[in-house]
Coordinates of C-alpha atoms and ligand atoms in Angstrom, one line a residue:
X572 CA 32.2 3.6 -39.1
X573 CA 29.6 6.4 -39.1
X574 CA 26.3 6.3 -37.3
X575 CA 24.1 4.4 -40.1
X576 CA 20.6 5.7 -38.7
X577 CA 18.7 8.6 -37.3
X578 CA 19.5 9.2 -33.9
X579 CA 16.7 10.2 -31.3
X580 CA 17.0 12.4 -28.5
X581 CA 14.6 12.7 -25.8
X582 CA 13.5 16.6 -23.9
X583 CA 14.0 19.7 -26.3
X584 CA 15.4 21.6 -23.1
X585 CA 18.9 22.9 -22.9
X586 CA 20.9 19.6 -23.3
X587 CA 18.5 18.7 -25.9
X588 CA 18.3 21.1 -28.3
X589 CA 22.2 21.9 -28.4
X590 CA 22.6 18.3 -28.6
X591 CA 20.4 18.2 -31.6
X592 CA 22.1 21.3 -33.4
X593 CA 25.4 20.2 -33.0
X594 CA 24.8 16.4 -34.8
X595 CA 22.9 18.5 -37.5
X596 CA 25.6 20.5 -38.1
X597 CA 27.6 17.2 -38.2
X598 CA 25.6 15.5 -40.6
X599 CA 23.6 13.7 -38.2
X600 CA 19.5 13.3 -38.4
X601 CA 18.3 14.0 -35.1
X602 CA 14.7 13.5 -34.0
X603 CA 14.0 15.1 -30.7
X604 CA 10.9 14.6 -28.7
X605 CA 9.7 17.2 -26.0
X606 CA 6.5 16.2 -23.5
X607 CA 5.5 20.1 -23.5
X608 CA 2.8 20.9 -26.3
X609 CA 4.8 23.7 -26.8
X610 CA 8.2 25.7 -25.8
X611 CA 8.0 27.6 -22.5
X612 CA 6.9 30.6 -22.5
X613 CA 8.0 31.6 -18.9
X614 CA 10.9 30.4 -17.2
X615 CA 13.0 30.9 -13.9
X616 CA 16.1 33.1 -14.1
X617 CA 20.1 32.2 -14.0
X618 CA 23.5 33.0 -13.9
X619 CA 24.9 32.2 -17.5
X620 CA 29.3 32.2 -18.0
X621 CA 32.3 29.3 -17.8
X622 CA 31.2 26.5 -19.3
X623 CA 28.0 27.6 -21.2
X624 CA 29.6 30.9 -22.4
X625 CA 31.9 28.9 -24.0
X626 CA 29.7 26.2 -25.3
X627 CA 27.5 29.1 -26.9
X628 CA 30.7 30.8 -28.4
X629 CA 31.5 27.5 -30.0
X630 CA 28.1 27.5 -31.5
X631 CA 28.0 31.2 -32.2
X632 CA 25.0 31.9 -29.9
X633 CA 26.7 34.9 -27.7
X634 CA 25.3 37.8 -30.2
X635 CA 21.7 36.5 -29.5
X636 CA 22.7 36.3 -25.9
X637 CA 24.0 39.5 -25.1
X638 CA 21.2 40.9 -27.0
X639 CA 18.7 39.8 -24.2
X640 CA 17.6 42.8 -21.9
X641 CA 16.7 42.8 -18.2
X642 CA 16.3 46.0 -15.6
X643 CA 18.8 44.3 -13.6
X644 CA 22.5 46.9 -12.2
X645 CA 22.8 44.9 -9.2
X646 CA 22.6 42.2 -7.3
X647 CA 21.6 43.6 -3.5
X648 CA 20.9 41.9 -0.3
X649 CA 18.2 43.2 2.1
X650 CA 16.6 42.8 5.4
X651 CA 13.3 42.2 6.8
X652 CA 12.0 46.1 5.9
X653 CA 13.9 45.8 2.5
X654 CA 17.1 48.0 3.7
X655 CA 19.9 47.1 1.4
X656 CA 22.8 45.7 3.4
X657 CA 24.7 44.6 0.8
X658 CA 25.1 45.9 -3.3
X659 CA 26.7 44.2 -6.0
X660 CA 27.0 45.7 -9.3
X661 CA 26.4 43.4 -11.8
X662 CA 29.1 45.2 -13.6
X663 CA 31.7 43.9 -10.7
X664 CA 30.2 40.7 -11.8
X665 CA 30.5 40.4 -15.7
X666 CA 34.0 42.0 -15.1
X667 CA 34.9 39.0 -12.7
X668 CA 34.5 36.7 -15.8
X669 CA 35.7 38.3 -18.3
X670 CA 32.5 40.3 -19.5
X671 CA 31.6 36.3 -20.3
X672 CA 28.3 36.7 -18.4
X673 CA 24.4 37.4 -18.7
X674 CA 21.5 36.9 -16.7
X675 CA 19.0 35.3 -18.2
X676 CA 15.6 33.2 -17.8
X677 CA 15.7 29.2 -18.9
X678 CA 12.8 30.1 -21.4
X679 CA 15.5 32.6 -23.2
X680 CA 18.2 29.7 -23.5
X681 CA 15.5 27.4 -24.3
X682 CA 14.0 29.9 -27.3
X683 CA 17.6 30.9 -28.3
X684 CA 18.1 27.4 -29.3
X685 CA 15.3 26.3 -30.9
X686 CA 15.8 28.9 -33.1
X687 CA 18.6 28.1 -34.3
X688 CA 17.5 24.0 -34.2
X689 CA 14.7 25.4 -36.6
X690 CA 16.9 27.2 -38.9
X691 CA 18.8 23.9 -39.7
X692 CA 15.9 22.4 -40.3
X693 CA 15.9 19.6 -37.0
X694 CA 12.7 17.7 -36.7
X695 CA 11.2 18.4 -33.3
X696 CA 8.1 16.5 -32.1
X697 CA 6.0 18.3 -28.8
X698 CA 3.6 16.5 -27.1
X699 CA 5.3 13.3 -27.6
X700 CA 7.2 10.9 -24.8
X701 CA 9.0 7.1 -25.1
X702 CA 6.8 4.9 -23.4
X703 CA 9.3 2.1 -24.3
X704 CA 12.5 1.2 -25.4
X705 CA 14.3 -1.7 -26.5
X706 CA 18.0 -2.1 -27.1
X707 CA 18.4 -4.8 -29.4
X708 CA 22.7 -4.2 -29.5
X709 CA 21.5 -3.8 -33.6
X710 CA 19.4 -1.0 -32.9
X711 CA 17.4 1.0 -30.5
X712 CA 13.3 -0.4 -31.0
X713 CA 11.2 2.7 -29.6
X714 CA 7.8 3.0 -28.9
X715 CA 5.8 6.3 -28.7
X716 CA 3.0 7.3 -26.1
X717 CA 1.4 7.5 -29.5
X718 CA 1.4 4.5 -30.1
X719 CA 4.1 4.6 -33.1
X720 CA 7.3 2.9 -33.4
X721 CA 10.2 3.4 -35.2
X722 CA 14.3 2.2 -35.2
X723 CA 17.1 4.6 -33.9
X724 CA 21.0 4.1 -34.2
X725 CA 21.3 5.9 -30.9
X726 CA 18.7 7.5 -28.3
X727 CA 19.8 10.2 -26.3
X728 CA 18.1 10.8 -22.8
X729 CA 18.1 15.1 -22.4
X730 CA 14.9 15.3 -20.4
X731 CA 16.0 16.4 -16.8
X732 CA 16.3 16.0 -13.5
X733 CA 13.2 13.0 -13.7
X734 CA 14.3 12.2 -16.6
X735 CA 11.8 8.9 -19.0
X736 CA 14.5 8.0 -20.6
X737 CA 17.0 7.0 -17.4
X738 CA 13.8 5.4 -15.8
X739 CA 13.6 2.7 -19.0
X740 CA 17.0 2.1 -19.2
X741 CA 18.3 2.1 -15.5
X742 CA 15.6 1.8 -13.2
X743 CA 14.0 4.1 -10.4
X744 CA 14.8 7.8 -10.0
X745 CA 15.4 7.0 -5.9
X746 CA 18.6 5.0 -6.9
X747 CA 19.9 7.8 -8.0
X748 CA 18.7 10.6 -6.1
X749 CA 20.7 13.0 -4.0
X750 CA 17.8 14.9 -1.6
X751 CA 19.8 18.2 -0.3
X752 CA 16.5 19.1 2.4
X753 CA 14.9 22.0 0.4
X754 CA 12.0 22.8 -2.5
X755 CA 12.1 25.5 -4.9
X756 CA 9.2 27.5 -6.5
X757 CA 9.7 30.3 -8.8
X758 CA 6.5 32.7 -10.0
X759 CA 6.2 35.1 -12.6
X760 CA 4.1 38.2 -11.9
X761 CA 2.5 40.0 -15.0
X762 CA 2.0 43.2 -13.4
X763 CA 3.7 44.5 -10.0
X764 CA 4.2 47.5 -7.9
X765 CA 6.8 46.0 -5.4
X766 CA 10.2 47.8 -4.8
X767 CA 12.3 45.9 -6.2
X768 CA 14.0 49.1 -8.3
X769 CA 16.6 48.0 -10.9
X770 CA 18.2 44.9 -8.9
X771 CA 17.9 41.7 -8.4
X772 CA 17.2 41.7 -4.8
X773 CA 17.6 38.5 -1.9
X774 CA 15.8 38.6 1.2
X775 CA 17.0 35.6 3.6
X776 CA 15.0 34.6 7.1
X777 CA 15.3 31.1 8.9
X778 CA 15.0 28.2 6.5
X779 CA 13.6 30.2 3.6
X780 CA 15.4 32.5 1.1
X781 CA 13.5 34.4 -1.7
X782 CA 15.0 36.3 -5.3
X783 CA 13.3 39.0 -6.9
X784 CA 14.1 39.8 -10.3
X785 CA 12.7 42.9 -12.3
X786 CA 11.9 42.1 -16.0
X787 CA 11.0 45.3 -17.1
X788 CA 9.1 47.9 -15.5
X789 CA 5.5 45.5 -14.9
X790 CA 7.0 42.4 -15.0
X791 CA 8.7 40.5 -11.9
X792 CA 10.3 36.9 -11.8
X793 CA 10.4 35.2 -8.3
X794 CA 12.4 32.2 -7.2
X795 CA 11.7 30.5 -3.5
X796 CA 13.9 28.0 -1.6
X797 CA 12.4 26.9 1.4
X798 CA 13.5 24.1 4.0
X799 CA 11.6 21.1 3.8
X800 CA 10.9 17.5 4.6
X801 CA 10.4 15.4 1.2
X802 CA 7.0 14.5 1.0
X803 CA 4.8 14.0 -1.9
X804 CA 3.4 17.1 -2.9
X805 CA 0.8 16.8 -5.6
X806 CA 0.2 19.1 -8.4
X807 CA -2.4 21.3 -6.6
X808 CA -1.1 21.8 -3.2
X809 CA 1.8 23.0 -4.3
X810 CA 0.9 26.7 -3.9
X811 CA -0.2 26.1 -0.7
X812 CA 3.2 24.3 0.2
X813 CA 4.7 28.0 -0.9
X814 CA 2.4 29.7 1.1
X815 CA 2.7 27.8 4.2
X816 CA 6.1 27.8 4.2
X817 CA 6.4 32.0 3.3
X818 CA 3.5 32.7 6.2
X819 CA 4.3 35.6 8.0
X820 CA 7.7 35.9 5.3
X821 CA 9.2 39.3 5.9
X822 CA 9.7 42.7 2.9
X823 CA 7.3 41.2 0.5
X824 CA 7.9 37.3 0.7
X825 CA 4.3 36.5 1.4
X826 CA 3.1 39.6 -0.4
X827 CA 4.7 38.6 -3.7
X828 CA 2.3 35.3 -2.9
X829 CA -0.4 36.7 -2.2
X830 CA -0.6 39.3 -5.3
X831 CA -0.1 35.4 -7.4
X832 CA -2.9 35.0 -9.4
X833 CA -1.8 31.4 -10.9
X834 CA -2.8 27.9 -9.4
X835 CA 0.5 26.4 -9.3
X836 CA 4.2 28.1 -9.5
X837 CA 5.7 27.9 -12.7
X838 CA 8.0 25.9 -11.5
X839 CA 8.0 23.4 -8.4
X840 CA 10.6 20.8 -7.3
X841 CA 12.8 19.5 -4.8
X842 CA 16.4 20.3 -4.8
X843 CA 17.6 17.1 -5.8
X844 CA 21.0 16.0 -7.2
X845 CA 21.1 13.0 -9.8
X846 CA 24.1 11.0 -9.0
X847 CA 25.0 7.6 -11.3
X848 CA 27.6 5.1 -11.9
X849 CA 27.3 5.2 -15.7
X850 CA 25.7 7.7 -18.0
X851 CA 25.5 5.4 -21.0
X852 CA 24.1 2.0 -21.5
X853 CA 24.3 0.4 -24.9
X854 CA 23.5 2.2 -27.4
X855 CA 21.3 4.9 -24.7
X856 CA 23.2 8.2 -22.9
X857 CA 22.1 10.2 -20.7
X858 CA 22.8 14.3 -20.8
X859 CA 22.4 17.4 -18.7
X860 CA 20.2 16.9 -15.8
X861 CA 19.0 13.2 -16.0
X862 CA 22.4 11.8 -15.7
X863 CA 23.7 14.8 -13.4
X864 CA 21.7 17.4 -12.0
X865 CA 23.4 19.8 -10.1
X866 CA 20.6 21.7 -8.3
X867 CA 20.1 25.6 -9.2
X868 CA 23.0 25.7 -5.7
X869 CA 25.6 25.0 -8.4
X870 CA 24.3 27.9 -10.4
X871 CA 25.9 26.2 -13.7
X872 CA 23.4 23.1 -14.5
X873 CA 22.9 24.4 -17.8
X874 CA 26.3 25.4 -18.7
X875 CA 27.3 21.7 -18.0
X876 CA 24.1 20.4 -20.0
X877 CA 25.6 22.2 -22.7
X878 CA 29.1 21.0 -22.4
X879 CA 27.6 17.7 -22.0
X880 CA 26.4 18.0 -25.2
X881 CA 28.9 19.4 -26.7
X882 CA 31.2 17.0 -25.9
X883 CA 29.1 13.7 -27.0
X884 CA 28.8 15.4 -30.7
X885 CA 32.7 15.8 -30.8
X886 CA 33.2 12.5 -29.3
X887 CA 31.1 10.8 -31.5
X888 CA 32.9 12.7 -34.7
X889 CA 36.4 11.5 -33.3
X890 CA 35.9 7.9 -32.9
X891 CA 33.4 8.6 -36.2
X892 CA 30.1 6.8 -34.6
X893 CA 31.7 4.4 -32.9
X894 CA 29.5 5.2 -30.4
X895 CA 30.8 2.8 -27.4
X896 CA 34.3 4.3 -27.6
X897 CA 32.6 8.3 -27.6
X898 CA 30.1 7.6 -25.1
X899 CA 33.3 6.5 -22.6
X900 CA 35.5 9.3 -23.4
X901 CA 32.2 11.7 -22.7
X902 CA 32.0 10.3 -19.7
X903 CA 35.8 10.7 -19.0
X904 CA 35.8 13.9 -19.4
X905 CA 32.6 15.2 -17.8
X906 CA 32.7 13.2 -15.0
X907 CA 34.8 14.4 -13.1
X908 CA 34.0 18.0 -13.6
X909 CA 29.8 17.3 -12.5
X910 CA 30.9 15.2 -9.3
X911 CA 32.9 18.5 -7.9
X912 CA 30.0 21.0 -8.5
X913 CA 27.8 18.0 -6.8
X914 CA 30.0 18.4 -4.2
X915 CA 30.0 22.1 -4.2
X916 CA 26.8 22.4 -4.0
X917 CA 26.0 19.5 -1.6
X918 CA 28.1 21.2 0.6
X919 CA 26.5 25.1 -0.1
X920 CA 23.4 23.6 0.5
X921 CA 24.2 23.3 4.3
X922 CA 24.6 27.0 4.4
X923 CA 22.5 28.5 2.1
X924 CA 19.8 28.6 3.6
X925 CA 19.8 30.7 7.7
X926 CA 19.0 28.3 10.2
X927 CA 18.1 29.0 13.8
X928 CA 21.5 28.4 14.3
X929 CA 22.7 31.1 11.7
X930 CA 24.7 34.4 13.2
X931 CA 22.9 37.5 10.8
X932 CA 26.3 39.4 11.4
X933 CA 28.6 36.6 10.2
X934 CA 26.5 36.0 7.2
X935 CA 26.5 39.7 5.8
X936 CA 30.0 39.9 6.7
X937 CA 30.7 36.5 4.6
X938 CA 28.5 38.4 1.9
X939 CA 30.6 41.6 2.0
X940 CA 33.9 39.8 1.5
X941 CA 33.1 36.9 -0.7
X942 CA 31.6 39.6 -3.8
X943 CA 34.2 42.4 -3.0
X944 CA 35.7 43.3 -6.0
X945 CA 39.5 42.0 -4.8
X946 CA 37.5 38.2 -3.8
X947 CA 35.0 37.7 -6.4
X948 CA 37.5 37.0 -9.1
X949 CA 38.8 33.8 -6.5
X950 CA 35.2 32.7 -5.7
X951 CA 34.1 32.3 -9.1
X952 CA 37.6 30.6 -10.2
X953 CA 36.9 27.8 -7.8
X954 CA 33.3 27.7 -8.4
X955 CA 32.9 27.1 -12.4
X956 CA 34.1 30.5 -13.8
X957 CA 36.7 28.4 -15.7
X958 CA 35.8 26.4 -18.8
X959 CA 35.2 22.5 -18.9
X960 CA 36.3 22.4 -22.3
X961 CA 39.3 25.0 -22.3
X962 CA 42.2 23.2 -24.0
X963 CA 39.1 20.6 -25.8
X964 CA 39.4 21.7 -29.0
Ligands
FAD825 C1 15.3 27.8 -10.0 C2 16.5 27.4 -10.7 C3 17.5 28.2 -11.0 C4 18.6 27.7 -11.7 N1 19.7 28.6 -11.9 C5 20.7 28.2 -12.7 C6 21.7 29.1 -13.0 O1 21.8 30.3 -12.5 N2 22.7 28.7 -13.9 C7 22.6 27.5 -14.5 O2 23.5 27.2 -15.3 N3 21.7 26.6 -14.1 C8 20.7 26.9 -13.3 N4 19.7 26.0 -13.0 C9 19.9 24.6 -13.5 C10 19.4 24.5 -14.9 O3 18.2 25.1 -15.2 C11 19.4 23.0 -15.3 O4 20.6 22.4 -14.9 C12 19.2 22.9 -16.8 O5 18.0 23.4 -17.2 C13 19.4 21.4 -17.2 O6 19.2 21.3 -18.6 P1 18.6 19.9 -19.2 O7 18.4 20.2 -20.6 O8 19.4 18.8 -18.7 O9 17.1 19.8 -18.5 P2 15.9 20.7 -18.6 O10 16.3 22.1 -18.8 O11 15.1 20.4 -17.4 O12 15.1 20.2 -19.9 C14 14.5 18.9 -20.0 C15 13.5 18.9 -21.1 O13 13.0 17.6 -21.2 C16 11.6 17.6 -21.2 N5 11.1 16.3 -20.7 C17 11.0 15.9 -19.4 N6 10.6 14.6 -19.3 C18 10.4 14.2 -20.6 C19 9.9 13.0 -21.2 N7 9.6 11.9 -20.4 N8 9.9 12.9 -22.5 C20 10.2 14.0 -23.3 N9 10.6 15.2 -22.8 C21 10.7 15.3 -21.5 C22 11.2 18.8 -20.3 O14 9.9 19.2 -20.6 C23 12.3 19.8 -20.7 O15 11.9 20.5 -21.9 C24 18.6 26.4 -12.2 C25 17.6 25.6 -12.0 C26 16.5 26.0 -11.2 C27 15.4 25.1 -11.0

């Protein structure tokens, strides 16, 4: 029984788009539909290896992705005047996964894939959202915010952490919603003279942390996590939420801010887990984020996007489209894998961040040991260095 139908996939992010080139490349017709006029054009920066690495090698991606560039030999720790007190080579790193490994920013994973979703020819709609939906068992009805509507076999719901499609099919984001106390902002500064050098650099007070990545020599990348009580922040105040919370922010924490000449971060949220009882519903699943956001504490959200992904197209190829028997065996097998990094990072969250509580000594000394080069292998074993889909073939 094959999927008789075009199949429609909501948020051309990570989940998205490798969703969408993987049912191309198995004879599927995927439509995907993106809210953003366009692709991003900026994006934070992350750690990409284990489950990812091994999605992209599966799809032939790791050439375009060890081709990216960034200024970045190590990952260092410093104080309040910007001593170092701890240096990782990123070397040490790559080496600790099996040269599996590249920094990267989301808008690089985001262009690598579009790319190739161009290049086979997927039809990709921006500016376009489902305002509703309508399972009839037969088919999936869907209505555009354009006012168009057409029939889908299947409708896939890759568009994130507050994700349209989960919110039409299963109800309100706070059923679902895992608050883990903090908000994260990242910036992007066109032009820069701080001394950051040729490292990624972290800078850690009381309830606020802050990243520093070079780009190239003008170019600097920023990501904040700051301690918070959820409250409703609109678009607008959001800088201000920032700046409050970075006042008086040691090295250049609230000189980064200052020298920001945007309106708004680039990016602005709360770090919040999605936690559910079923990622599928009829002839609807959800993907990536909307079904299981990890936070950025996981530090493998889109690795497990992609295997998400990855595993739905080959699960829908074994049972050959029927779709009720793939969509359990997808969950079966990513399941359990997202609820341990939820954990993980649930319980990283508590320490993360210094609180006033927080011995400075014990911290770098945790620091030291846990990315020497005889630990690191260990740490990143337990913590996602190993594939999802090893033995899957
Ligand atoms: C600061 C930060 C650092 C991170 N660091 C790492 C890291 O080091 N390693 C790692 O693996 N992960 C990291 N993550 C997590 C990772 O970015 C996410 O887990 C990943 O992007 C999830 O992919 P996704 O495709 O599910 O969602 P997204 O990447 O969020 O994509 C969703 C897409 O859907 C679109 N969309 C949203 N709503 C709608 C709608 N209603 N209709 C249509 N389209 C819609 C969005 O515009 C977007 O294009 C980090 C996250 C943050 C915030």
């Amino acid at each position: 029984m094959a999927i008789d139908g075009k199949i429609l996939i909501s948020g051309a992010g990570i989940a998205g788009l490798t969703l969408a080139v993987l049912l191309k490349e198995h004879g599927h017709d995927p439509l995907v539909v993106e809210q953003d006029a366009a692709l991003p054009s900026e994006g934070y920066m992350m750690d990409f290896f284990g489950s990812g690495w091994d999605v992209a090698q599966r799809m032939g991606l790791t050439g375009a992705l060890r081709s990216l560039r960034y200024p970045i030999d190590a990952l260092q720790f410093v104080d309040d005047s910007g001593v170092i007190y701890a240096s990782v080579p990123i070397a040490r790193v790559a080496r600790a996964l099996g040269e599996n490994y590249v920094y990267l920013r989301r808008s690089d994973l985001v262009r690598i894939l579009h790319e190739r979703a161009q290049s086979l020819g997927v039809e990709i709609r921006f500016g376009t959202e489902i305002a509703e939906l309508d399972d009839t068992g037969e088919r999936v009805h869907v209505t555009f915010d354009d006012g168009s509507a057409r029939d889908f076999a299947l409708v896939f719901g890759a568009d994130g952490v507050h994700s349209g499609v989960r919110h039409l099919v299963f109800g309100d984001e706070s059923q679902f919603a895992r608050y883990l106390g903090a908000y994260v902002a990242a910036f992007h500064l066109a032009e820069h003279d701080f001394p950051v050098g040729r490292a990624m650099k972290l800078h850690e007070e009381t309830d606020r942390v802050a990243a520093y990545y070079p780009l190239d020599d003008k170019r600097l990348d920023a990501t904040y996590v700051f301690r918070h009580d959820e409250v409703d922040v609109p678009r607008g105040e959001r800088l201000a939420v920032v700046q409050e919370a970075y006042a008086g922010a040691g090295w250049i924490g609230e000189k980064m801010l200052d020298a920001y000449h945007g309106s708004e971060p680039i990016f602005f949220d709360t770090l919040t887990q999605i936690a559910m009882p079923r990622w599928s519903r009829g002839r609807v699943a959800l993907l990536g984020d909307a079904c299981g956001c990890l936070t950025l504490l996981a530090g493998q959200g889109s690795h497990m996007a992609m295997a998400g992904a990855y595993v739905i197209a080959r699960e829908l190829e074994r049972y050959n489209g029927n779709y009720a028997a793939a969509f359990t065996a997808y969950e079966a097998k990513l399941r359990p894998a997202v609820a341990k990094r939820q954990e993980d990072a649930a319980t990283f969250a508590k320490v993360f961040i210094p609180s006033a509580h927080s011995r400075p000594w014990l911290r770098r000394l945790v620091i030291k040991v846990i990315f020497s080069p005889l630990v690191m292998p260990f740490v990143f074993k337990a913590f996602g260095a190993k594939s999802v889909l090893e033995g899957y073939s």
